[in-house]
């Protein structure tokens, strides 16, 4: 993103997949096209709704919708979102947009053009939202295969009952091993087995089996090289072959084998020129050609496409002086829409 006086620009690449799958020479020919100014600093969340509109979250500037020609901004206020600090955007199968902020959860009904806000109620802690604060991290709002909505917050996991409009909450209990490893949630994901995975800030990952109601904890064990290598899990995603991938703060990319229940590490090694760059990965997204797009947390390392099939990667950097390059190697977000266009947000 180009930022001047906190005005941020969004870049996109059309027909991306044909270009990225080739070579470094082809990468030099990629052209990034400036799309529009968001008017403020972006956060990480980007999604596309059923009507084709793109939605972008931002710090301090609320929720932004782009229809291909114009930008509409939704700001904090009566009848609108509860906070301008937006960190999560998710569209459910009914076409409802859910917006997580640093002060409450919001539901936007496009047909009625109306917002409904949900908050933690201290008088009803078991049936209201677990916390008003959503982390600035990977996706913490999902809808599972049973059409149940899950919300990961900074203080617990909430499951939403549409019929009663209430929540059931899950928290860490130090006296109960069948509970979350931590309440501070960075990411929520459902795998192809129907299990819910919860990545946390400092206490590894938890797998929740909805059928048995059992939580399985995964923590780093220095004595076990096949244990999860980092207890700060920032994103979780599944590839087309069913492999589960976890993004860590300090140990690169992690693969989980469902059969062996073991973890493998893909991280930077100074002795290996083919290893991943040193980076903290804040988010993962799956491209249409089956590769993982790695989004760095703070490092200026550019854009990385990792192939889970052969564990190779393509690395794309900004090119100073090139008007068709993104302006900074500090990538804020990446999202591939249904047409195959990749939208890139960077921070200058």
mmCIF file of C-alpha atoms in Angstrom:
data_model
loop_
_atom_site.group_PDB
_atom_site.id
_atom_site.type_symbol
_atom_site.label_atom_id
_atom_site.label_comp_id
_atom_site.label_asym_id
_atom_site.label_seq_id
_atom_site.Cartn_x
_atom_site.Cartn_y
_atom_site.Cartn_z
ATOM 1 C CA UNK A 1 0.000 0.000 0.000
ATOM 2 C CA UNK A 2 1.139 3.531 -0.691
ATOM 3 C CA UNK A 3 0.527 5.671 2.344
ATOM 4 C CA UNK A 4 0.621 9.440 2.468
ATOM 5 C CA UNK A 5 -1.096 11.317 5.281
ATOM 6 C CA UNK A 6 -2.562 7.912 6.226
ATOM 7 C CA UNK A 7 -4.116 7.468 2.774
ATOM 8 C CA UNK A 8 -3.522 3.913 1.633
ATOM 9 C CA UNK A 9 -3.660 2.522 -1.880
ATOM 10 C CA UNK A 10 -4.610 -1.016 -2.875
ATOM 11 C CA UNK A 11 -2.845 -2.913 -5.639
ATOM 12 C CA UNK A 12 -4.082 -5.820 -7.667
ATOM 13 C CA UNK A 13 -2.651 -8.305 -10.168
ATOM 14 C CA UNK A 14 -4.896 -9.594 -12.905
ATOM 15 C CA UNK A 15 -4.558 -13.087 -14.418
ATOM 16 C CA UNK A 16 -2.165 -13.827 -11.606
ATOM 17 C CA UNK A 17 -1.975 -17.581 -11.696
ATOM 18 C CA UNK A 18 -0.662 -17.858 -15.226
ATOM 19 C CA UNK A 19 2.153 -15.479 -14.373
ATOM 20 C CA UNK A 20 3.207 -16.767 -10.987
ATOM 21 C CA UNK A 21 3.578 -20.413 -11.849
ATOM 22 C CA UNK A 22 6.419 -19.954 -14.303
ATOM 23 C CA UNK A 23 9.794 -18.590 -13.189
ATOM 24 C CA UNK A 24 11.725 -15.631 -11.849
ATOM 25 C CA UNK A 25 11.840 -14.250 -15.377
ATOM 26 C CA UNK A 26 8.065 -14.331 -15.564
ATOM 27 C CA UNK A 27 7.909 -12.755 -12.113
ATOM 28 C CA UNK A 28 9.829 -9.748 -13.408
ATOM 29 C CA UNK A 29 6.964 -9.154 -15.847
ATOM 30 C CA UNK A 30 4.225 -9.052 -13.233
ATOM 31 C CA UNK A 31 2.366 -5.759 -13.234
ATOM 32 C CA UNK A 32 0.638 -4.434 -10.158
ATOM 33 C CA UNK A 33 -2.183 -2.003 -10.853
ATOM 34 C CA UNK A 34 -3.178 0.679 -8.384
ATOM 35 C CA UNK A 35 -6.876 0.217 -7.579
ATOM 36 C CA UNK A 36 -8.017 2.830 -5.053
ATOM 37 C CA UNK A 37 -7.240 4.683 -1.846
ATOM 38 C CA UNK A 38 -8.757 3.277 1.316
ATOM 39 C CA UNK A 39 -8.331 6.545 3.184
ATOM 40 C CA UNK A 40 -6.581 5.044 6.211
ATOM 41 C CA UNK A 41 -4.174 2.379 7.371
ATOM 42 C CA UNK A 42 -5.329 -1.157 6.532
ATOM 43 C CA UNK A 43 -5.531 -4.122 8.830
ATOM 44 C CA UNK A 44 -5.295 -7.690 7.492
ATOM 45 C CA UNK A 45 -8.861 -8.790 6.739
ATOM 46 C CA UNK A 46 -10.125 -8.888 3.139
ATOM 47 C CA UNK A 47 -13.096 -10.824 1.744
ATOM 48 C CA UNK A 48 -15.459 -10.933 -1.238
ATOM 49 C CA UNK A 49 -19.226 -11.209 -0.826
ATOM 50 C CA UNK A 50 -21.776 -13.024 -2.998
ATOM 51 C CA UNK A 51 -22.367 -9.886 -5.059
ATOM 52 C CA UNK A 52 -18.686 -9.626 -5.926
ATOM 53 C CA UNK A 53 -18.033 -6.639 -3.656
ATOM 54 C CA UNK A 54 -14.678 -6.592 -1.884
ATOM 55 C CA UNK A 55 -14.504 -5.709 1.809
ATOM 56 C CA UNK A 56 -11.394 -4.355 3.529
ATOM 57 C CA UNK A 57 -10.771 -3.761 7.210
ATOM 58 C CA UNK A 58 -8.785 -0.816 8.498
ATOM 59 C CA UNK A 59 -7.331 0.705 11.630
ATOM 60 C CA UNK A 60 -9.283 3.764 12.706
ATOM 61 C CA UNK A 61 -11.195 4.114 9.400
ATOM 62 C CA UNK A 62 -13.800 1.391 9.847
ATOM 63 C CA UNK A 63 -15.064 -0.941 7.152
ATOM 64 C CA UNK A 64 -14.481 -0.312 3.439
ATOM 65 C CA UNK A 65 -16.476 -1.809 0.547
ATOM 66 C CA UNK A 66 -15.255 -1.650 -3.050
ATOM 67 C CA UNK A 67 -17.678 -2.395 -5.899
ATOM 68 C CA UNK A 68 -15.160 -2.178 -8.738
ATOM 69 C CA UNK A 69 -15.645 1.506 -9.401
ATOM 70 C CA UNK A 70 -16.314 3.256 -6.103
ATOM 71 C CA UNK A 71 -15.553 2.983 -2.411
ATOM 72 C CA UNK A 72 -18.077 3.077 0.427
ATOM 73 C CA UNK A 73 -16.949 3.489 4.008
ATOM 74 C CA UNK A 74 -18.864 2.342 7.076
ATOM 75 C CA UNK A 75 -17.843 4.268 10.171
ATOM 76 C CA UNK A 76 -18.524 3.938 13.869
ATOM 77 C CA UNK A 77 -21.817 5.453 14.959
ATOM 78 C CA UNK A 78 -25.520 4.846 15.630
ATOM 79 C CA UNK A 79 -26.951 2.269 13.232
ATOM 80 C CA UNK A 80 -23.469 1.357 11.991
ATOM 81 C CA UNK A 81 -20.432 -0.568 13.220
ATOM 82 C CA UNK A 82 -19.484 -0.427 16.891
ATOM 83 C CA UNK A 83 -15.855 0.623 16.311
ATOM 84 C CA UNK A 84 -13.669 2.042 13.558
ATOM 85 C CA UNK A 85 -10.883 -0.373 14.533
ATOM 86 C CA UNK A 86 -11.868 -3.362 12.390
ATOM 87 C CA UNK A 87 -9.798 -6.550 12.520
ATOM 88 C CA UNK A 88 -12.089 -9.315 11.193
ATOM 89 C CA UNK A 89 -14.493 -9.629 8.230
ATOM 90 C CA UNK A 90 -16.405 -12.796 7.338
ATOM 91 C CA UNK A 91 -19.395 -13.562 5.105
ATOM 92 C CA UNK A 92 -21.512 -16.556 6.142
ATOM 93 C CA UNK A 93 -23.497 -18.801 3.791
ATOM 94 C CA UNK A 94 -26.614 -16.673 4.236
ATOM 95 C CA UNK A 95 -24.808 -13.643 2.866
ATOM 96 C CA UNK A 96 -24.488 -11.948 6.252
ATOM 97 C CA UNK A 97 -21.277 -9.989 6.866
ATOM 98 C CA UNK A 98 -19.736 -10.366 10.335
ATOM 99 C CA UNK A 99 -17.289 -7.718 11.528
ATOM 100 C CA UNK A 100 -15.012 -8.184 14.537
ATOM 101 C CA UNK A 101 -13.558 -5.054 16.129
ATOM 102 C CA UNK A 102 -11.689 -3.955 19.246
ATOM 103 C CA UNK A 103 -15.073 -3.078 20.730
ATOM 104 C CA UNK A 104 -17.729 -5.627 19.884
ATOM 105 C CA UNK A 105 -19.010 -7.881 17.105
ATOM 106 C CA UNK A 106 -21.225 -6.582 14.294
ATOM 107 C CA UNK A 107 -23.610 -8.314 11.914
ATOM 108 C CA UNK A 108 -24.444 -6.563 8.632
ATOM 109 C CA UNK A 109 -27.540 -7.609 6.683
ATOM 110 C CA UNK A 110 -27.013 -6.365 3.134
ATOM 111 C CA UNK A 111 -30.650 -6.873 2.133
ATOM 112 C CA UNK A 112 -31.952 -4.790 5.007
ATOM 113 C CA UNK A 113 -28.880 -2.537 5.038
ATOM 114 C CA UNK A 114 -28.811 -2.818 8.818
ATOM 115 C CA UNK A 115 -26.238 -3.503 11.520
ATOM 116 C CA UNK A 116 -26.700 -5.458 14.747
ATOM 117 C CA UNK A 117 -24.017 -5.297 17.442
ATOM 118 C CA UNK A 118 -23.151 -7.944 20.033
ATOM 119 C CA UNK A 119 -21.173 -7.360 23.219
ATOM 120 C CA UNK A 120 -20.003 -9.181 26.299
ATOM 121 C CA UNK A 121 -22.593 -8.860 29.042
ATOM 122 C CA UNK A 122 -21.087 -9.207 32.515
ATOM 123 C CA UNK A 123 -24.521 -10.143 33.860
ATOM 124 C CA UNK A 124 -24.796 -13.048 31.378
ATOM 125 C CA UNK A 125 -21.228 -14.265 30.744
ATOM 126 C CA UNK A 126 -22.264 -17.736 29.562
ATOM 127 C CA UNK A 127 -24.681 -16.603 26.855
ATOM 128 C CA UNK A 128 -23.174 -13.330 25.629
ATOM 129 C CA UNK A 129 -20.015 -12.814 23.547
ATOM 130 C CA UNK A 130 -16.902 -14.128 25.322
ATOM 131 C CA UNK A 131 -15.032 -10.840 24.841
ATOM 132 C CA UNK A 132 -15.549 -7.531 23.058
ATOM 133 C CA UNK A 133 -12.056 -7.588 21.565
ATOM 134 C CA UNK A 134 -10.970 -9.467 18.445
ATOM 135 C CA UNK A 135 -7.268 -9.908 17.787
ATOM 136 C CA UNK A 136 -5.477 -8.210 14.950
ATOM 137 C CA UNK A 137 -4.567 -11.527 13.382
ATOM 138 C CA UNK A 138 -5.683 -14.231 10.981
ATOM 139 C CA UNK A 139 -9.320 -15.270 10.659
ATOM 140 C CA UNK A 140 -11.026 -15.785 13.990
ATOM 141 C CA UNK A 141 -14.588 -15.924 12.590
ATOM 142 C CA UNK A 142 -15.721 -19.066 10.747
ATOM 143 C CA UNK A 143 -18.867 -20.975 9.832
ATOM 144 C CA UNK A 144 -18.476 -24.737 10.143
ATOM 145 C CA UNK A 145 -19.973 -27.455 7.941
ATOM 146 C CA UNK A 146 -23.050 -27.560 10.190
ATOM 147 C CA UNK A 147 -23.636 -23.816 9.580
ATOM 148 C CA UNK A 148 -22.579 -23.000 13.134
ATOM 149 C CA UNK A 149 -20.687 -19.737 13.610
ATOM 150 C CA UNK A 150 -17.565 -19.586 15.805
ATOM 151 C CA UNK A 151 -15.895 -16.438 17.118
ATOM 152 C CA UNK A 152 -12.390 -16.416 18.579
ATOM 153 C CA UNK A 153 -11.703 -13.429 20.814
ATOM 154 C CA UNK A 154 -8.975 -12.180 23.127
ATOM 155 C CA UNK A 155 -10.769 -13.868 26.022
ATOM 156 C CA UNK A 156 -12.353 -17.085 24.866
ATOM 157 C CA UNK A 157 -14.161 -18.893 22.055
ATOM 158 C CA UNK A 158 -17.864 -18.261 21.339
ATOM 159 C CA UNK A 159 -20.317 -20.485 19.446
ATOM 160 C CA UNK A 160 -23.414 -18.690 18.160
ATOM 161 C CA UNK A 161 -26.932 -20.116 18.278
ATOM 162 C CA UNK A 162 -28.918 -18.472 15.493
ATOM 163 C CA UNK A 163 -32.283 -19.563 16.886
ATOM 164 C CA UNK A 164 -31.801 -17.981 20.317
ATOM 165 C CA UNK A 165 -29.320 -15.291 19.231
ATOM 166 C CA UNK A 166 -27.115 -16.305 22.147
ATOM 167 C CA UNK A 167 -23.604 -17.628 22.580
ATOM 168 C CA UNK A 168 -22.064 -20.662 24.256
ATOM 169 C CA UNK A 169 -18.532 -19.981 25.436
ATOM 170 C CA UNK A 170 -15.378 -22.045 25.881
ATOM 171 C CA UNK A 171 -12.516 -20.929 28.114
ATOM 172 C CA UNK A 172 -9.204 -22.179 29.392
ATOM 173 C CA UNK A 173 -9.473 -23.931 32.740
ATOM 174 C CA UNK A 174 -6.123 -24.574 34.426
ATOM 175 C CA UNK A 175 -7.665 -27.466 36.336
ATOM 176 C CA UNK A 176 -9.169 -29.128 33.262
ATOM 177 C CA UNK A 177 -6.982 -30.563 30.508
ATOM 178 C CA UNK A 178 -10.133 -30.902 28.382
ATOM 179 C CA UNK A 179 -10.311 -27.158 27.776
ATOM 180 C CA UNK A 180 -8.647 -24.512 25.625
ATOM 181 C CA UNK A 181 -4.900 -24.054 26.023
ATOM 182 C CA UNK A 182 -5.474 -20.292 26.231
ATOM 183 C CA UNK A 183 -8.242 -17.702 25.951
ATOM 184 C CA UNK A 184 -6.215 -15.327 23.743
ATOM 185 C CA UNK A 185 -7.147 -16.581 20.265
ATOM 186 C CA UNK A 186 -5.287 -15.705 17.074
ATOM 187 C CA UNK A 187 -7.045 -17.989 14.587
ATOM 188 C CA UNK A 188 -9.952 -20.456 14.217
ATOM 189 C CA UNK A 189 -10.189 -23.073 11.450
ATOM 190 C CA UNK A 190 -12.289 -26.144 10.616
ATOM 191 C CA UNK A 191 -10.428 -29.009 8.951
ATOM 192 C CA UNK A 192 -11.879 -31.560 6.514
ATOM 193 C CA UNK A 193 -12.633 -33.930 9.381
ATOM 194 C CA UNK A 194 -14.944 -31.348 10.935
ATOM 195 C CA UNK A 195 -12.604 -30.591 13.835
ATOM 196 C CA UNK A 196 -12.174 -26.998 14.993
ATOM 197 C CA UNK A 197 -8.585 -25.798 15.415
ATOM 198 C CA UNK A 198 -7.797 -22.833 17.642
ATOM 199 C CA UNK A 199 -4.393 -21.105 17.464
ATOM 200 C CA UNK A 200 -3.414 -19.008 20.468
ATOM 201 C CA UNK A 201 -1.046 -16.193 21.315
ATOM 202 C CA UNK A 202 1.330 -17.962 23.698
ATOM 203 C CA UNK A 203 -0.008 -21.452 24.359
ATOM 204 C CA UNK A 204 0.077 -23.414 21.114
ATOM 205 C CA UNK A 205 -2.978 -24.894 19.421
ATOM 206 C CA UNK A 206 -6.111 -26.735 20.493
ATOM 207 C CA UNK A 207 -8.182 -29.169 18.403
ATOM 208 C CA UNK A 208 -11.852 -29.467 19.327
ATOM 209 C CA UNK A 209 -13.777 -32.568 18.305
ATOM 210 C CA UNK A 210 -17.422 -31.479 18.075
ATOM 211 C CA UNK A 211 -18.705 -35.050 18.177
ATOM 212 C CA UNK A 212 -16.978 -36.029 21.406
ATOM 213 C CA UNK A 213 -16.641 -32.584 22.931
ATOM 214 C CA UNK A 214 -12.956 -33.300 23.536
ATOM 215 C CA UNK A 215 -10.164 -30.724 23.352
ATOM 216 C CA UNK A 216 -6.684 -31.908 22.369
ATOM 217 C CA UNK A 217 -3.816 -29.589 23.228
ATOM 218 C CA UNK A 218 -0.615 -29.167 21.226
ATOM 219 C CA UNK A 219 2.266 -27.467 23.031
ATOM 220 C CA UNK A 220 5.945 -27.141 22.208
ATOM 221 C CA UNK A 221 8.119 -29.742 23.895
ATOM 222 C CA UNK A 222 11.869 -28.974 23.629
ATOM 223 C CA UNK A 223 12.605 -32.670 24.126
ATOM 224 C CA UNK A 224 10.382 -33.727 21.208
ATOM 225 C CA UNK A 225 11.442 -32.530 17.717
ATOM 226 C CA UNK A 226 8.089 -33.668 16.292
ATOM 227 C CA UNK A 227 6.046 -31.508 18.671
ATOM 228 C CA UNK A 228 4.625 -28.165 17.593
ATOM 229 C CA UNK A 229 7.725 -25.939 17.239
ATOM 230 C CA UNK A 230 6.173 -22.667 18.376
ATOM 231 C CA UNK A 231 3.480 -21.868 20.924
ATOM 232 C CA UNK A 232 2.402 -18.675 19.153
ATOM 233 C CA UNK A 233 0.182 -19.842 16.276
ATOM 234 C CA UNK A 234 -1.055 -16.994 14.107
ATOM 235 C CA UNK A 235 -2.895 -18.784 11.269
ATOM 236 C CA UNK A 236 -4.120 -22.271 10.297
ATOM 237 C CA UNK A 237 -5.051 -23.494 6.811
ATOM 238 C CA UNK A 238 -5.557 -26.768 4.942
ATOM 239 C CA UNK A 239 -4.132 -27.427 1.479
ATOM 240 C CA UNK A 240 -5.899 -29.221 -1.379
ATOM 241 C CA UNK A 241 -4.333 -32.546 -0.375
ATOM 242 C CA UNK A 242 -5.668 -32.279 3.184
ATOM 243 C CA UNK A 243 -2.397 -31.223 4.785
ATOM 244 C CA UNK A 244 -2.778 -28.886 7.728
ATOM 245 C CA UNK A 245 -0.464 -25.865 7.845
ATOM 246 C CA UNK A 246 0.135 -23.546 10.769
ATOM 247 C CA UNK A 247 1.828 -20.146 10.688
ATOM 248 C CA UNK A 248 4.047 -19.336 13.649
ATOM 249 C CA UNK A 249 5.507 -16.173 15.034
ATOM 250 C CA UNK A 250 9.129 -17.329 15.352
ATOM 251 C CA UNK A 251 9.472 -20.702 13.628
ATOM 252 C CA UNK A 252 8.172 -20.188 10.118
ATOM 253 C CA UNK A 253 5.703 -22.600 8.551
ATOM 254 C CA UNK A 254 4.526 -25.761 10.303
ATOM 255 C CA UNK A 255 2.940 -28.884 8.796
ATOM 256 C CA UNK A 256 0.754 -31.274 10.800
ATOM 257 C CA UNK A 257 0.357 -34.882 9.698
ATOM 258 C CA UNK A 258 -3.106 -36.163 10.640
ATOM 259 C CA UNK A 259 -1.960 -39.797 10.457
ATOM 260 C CA UNK A 260 1.153 -39.581 12.630
ATOM 261 C CA UNK A 261 -0.021 -36.609 14.739
ATOM 262 C CA UNK A 262 3.430 -35.092 14.249
ATOM 263 C CA UNK A 263 4.645 -31.695 13.165
ATOM 264 C CA UNK A 264 7.298 -30.775 10.590
ATOM 265 C CA UNK A 265 9.052 -27.401 10.337
ATOM 266 C CA UNK A 266 9.765 -25.233 7.295
ATOM 267 C CA UNK A 267 11.817 -22.280 8.402
ATOM 268 C CA UNK A 268 14.825 -20.186 7.548
ATOM 269 C CA UNK A 269 18.248 -21.802 7.688
ATOM 270 C CA UNK A 270 21.357 -19.693 6.944
ATOM 271 C CA UNK A 271 23.048 -22.795 5.515
ATOM 272 C CA UNK A 272 20.206 -23.533 3.099
ATOM 273 C CA UNK A 273 19.657 -20.995 0.322
ATOM 274 C CA UNK A 274 16.423 -22.771 -0.626
ATOM 275 C CA UNK A 275 14.854 -22.344 2.803
ATOM 276 C CA UNK A 276 12.165 -19.807 3.567
ATOM 277 C CA UNK A 277 13.217 -16.257 4.451
ATOM 278 C CA UNK A 278 13.402 -15.350 8.117
ATOM 279 C CA UNK A 279 9.901 -14.160 8.874
ATOM 280 C CA UNK A 280 7.034 -14.115 11.303
ATOM 281 C CA UNK A 281 3.958 -15.336 9.404
ATOM 282 C CA UNK A 282 0.753 -13.601 10.458
ATOM 283 C CA UNK A 283 -1.627 -15.124 7.913
ATOM 284 C CA UNK A 284 -2.038 -17.807 5.254
ATOM 285 C CA UNK A 285 -4.316 -17.914 2.252
ATOM 286 C CA UNK A 286 -4.742 -20.594 -0.422
ATOM 287 C CA UNK A 287 -4.352 -19.561 -4.063
ATOM 288 C CA UNK A 288 -6.402 -21.145 -6.820
ATOM 289 C CA UNK A 289 -3.380 -23.093 -8.059
ATOM 290 C CA UNK A 290 -3.021 -24.794 -4.677
ATOM 291 C CA UNK A 291 -0.154 -22.767 -3.245
ATOM 292 C CA UNK A 292 -0.039 -21.095 0.137
ATOM 293 C CA UNK A 293 0.379 -17.338 0.182
ATOM 294 C CA UNK A 294 2.476 -16.437 3.218
ATOM 295 C CA UNK A 295 1.793 -13.013 4.681
ATOM 296 C CA UNK A 296 4.553 -11.698 6.959
ATOM 297 C CA UNK A 297 3.796 -10.102 10.274
ATOM 298 C CA UNK A 298 6.348 -7.309 10.475
ATOM 299 C CA UNK A 299 9.346 -8.213 8.318
ATOM 300 C CA UNK A 300 9.829 -6.536 4.949
ATOM 301 C CA UNK A 301 10.224 -9.756 2.977
ATOM 302 C CA UNK A 302 7.720 -9.239 0.164
ATOM 303 C CA UNK A 303 5.244 -11.809 -1.104
ATOM 304 C CA UNK A 304 5.867 -15.565 -0.853
ATOM 305 C CA UNK A 305 4.024 -18.409 -2.575
ATOM 306 C CA UNK A 306 4.790 -21.797 -0.996
ATOM 307 C CA UNK A 307 3.957 -25.023 -2.854
ATOM 308 C CA UNK A 308 2.856 -27.679 -0.313
ATOM 309 C CA UNK A 309 3.346 -30.445 -2.867
ATOM 310 C CA UNK A 310 7.117 -30.099 -3.318
ATOM 311 C CA UNK A 311 7.908 -27.575 -0.534
ATOM 312 C CA UNK A 312 9.380 -25.022 -2.944
ATOM 313 C CA UNK A 313 8.470 -21.355 -3.039
ATOM 314 C CA UNK A 314 8.381 -18.277 -5.260
ATOM 315 C CA UNK A 315 9.536 -14.978 -3.769
ATOM 316 C CA UNK A 316 8.372 -11.600 -5.059
ATOM 317 C CA UNK A 317 9.893 -8.308 -3.928
ATOM 318 C CA UNK A 318 9.116 -4.678 -4.621
ATOM 319 C CA UNK A 319 11.219 -3.093 -7.347
ATOM 320 C CA UNK A 320 12.113 0.561 -6.603
ATOM 321 C CA UNK A 321 11.503 2.804 -9.598
ATOM 322 C CA UNK A 322 9.163 0.308 -11.256
ATOM 323 C CA UNK A 323 5.654 1.804 -11.515
ATOM 324 C CA UNK A 324 4.184 -1.696 -11.883
ATOM 325 C CA UNK A 325 5.655 -3.026 -8.646
ATOM 326 C CA UNK A 326 4.062 -2.891 -5.219
ATOM 327 C CA UNK A 327 5.603 -0.062 -3.259
ATOM 328 C CA UNK A 328 6.875 -1.864 -0.166
ATOM 329 C CA UNK A 329 8.066 -5.309 0.881
ATOM 330 C CA UNK A 330 6.034 -4.971 4.088
ATOM 331 C CA UNK A 331 2.909 -6.825 2.973
ATOM 332 C CA UNK A 332 -0.204 -6.230 5.065
ATOM 333 C CA UNK A 333 -2.584 -8.616 3.336
ATOM 334 C CA UNK A 334 -3.312 -10.683 0.244
ATOM 335 C CA UNK A 335 -6.579 -12.013 -1.128
ATOM 336 C CA UNK A 336 -7.414 -13.787 -4.378
ATOM 337 C CA UNK A 337 -10.920 -13.080 -5.609
ATOM 338 C CA UNK A 338 -13.172 -15.409 -7.612
ATOM 339 C CA UNK A 339 -11.872 -14.098 -10.938
ATOM 340 C CA UNK A 340 -8.283 -14.978 -10.047
ATOM 341 C CA UNK A 341 -7.240 -11.393 -9.340
ATOM 342 C CA UNK A 342 -4.891 -11.051 -6.400
ATOM 343 C CA UNK A 343 -5.332 -8.019 -4.164
ATOM 344 C CA UNK A 344 -2.236 -6.911 -2.272
ATOM 345 C CA UNK A 345 -1.976 -4.470 0.601
ATOM 346 C CA UNK A 346 1.460 -3.184 1.571
ATOM 347 C CA UNK A 347 2.646 -0.626 4.051
ATOM 348 C CA UNK A 348 5.055 2.139 3.130
#
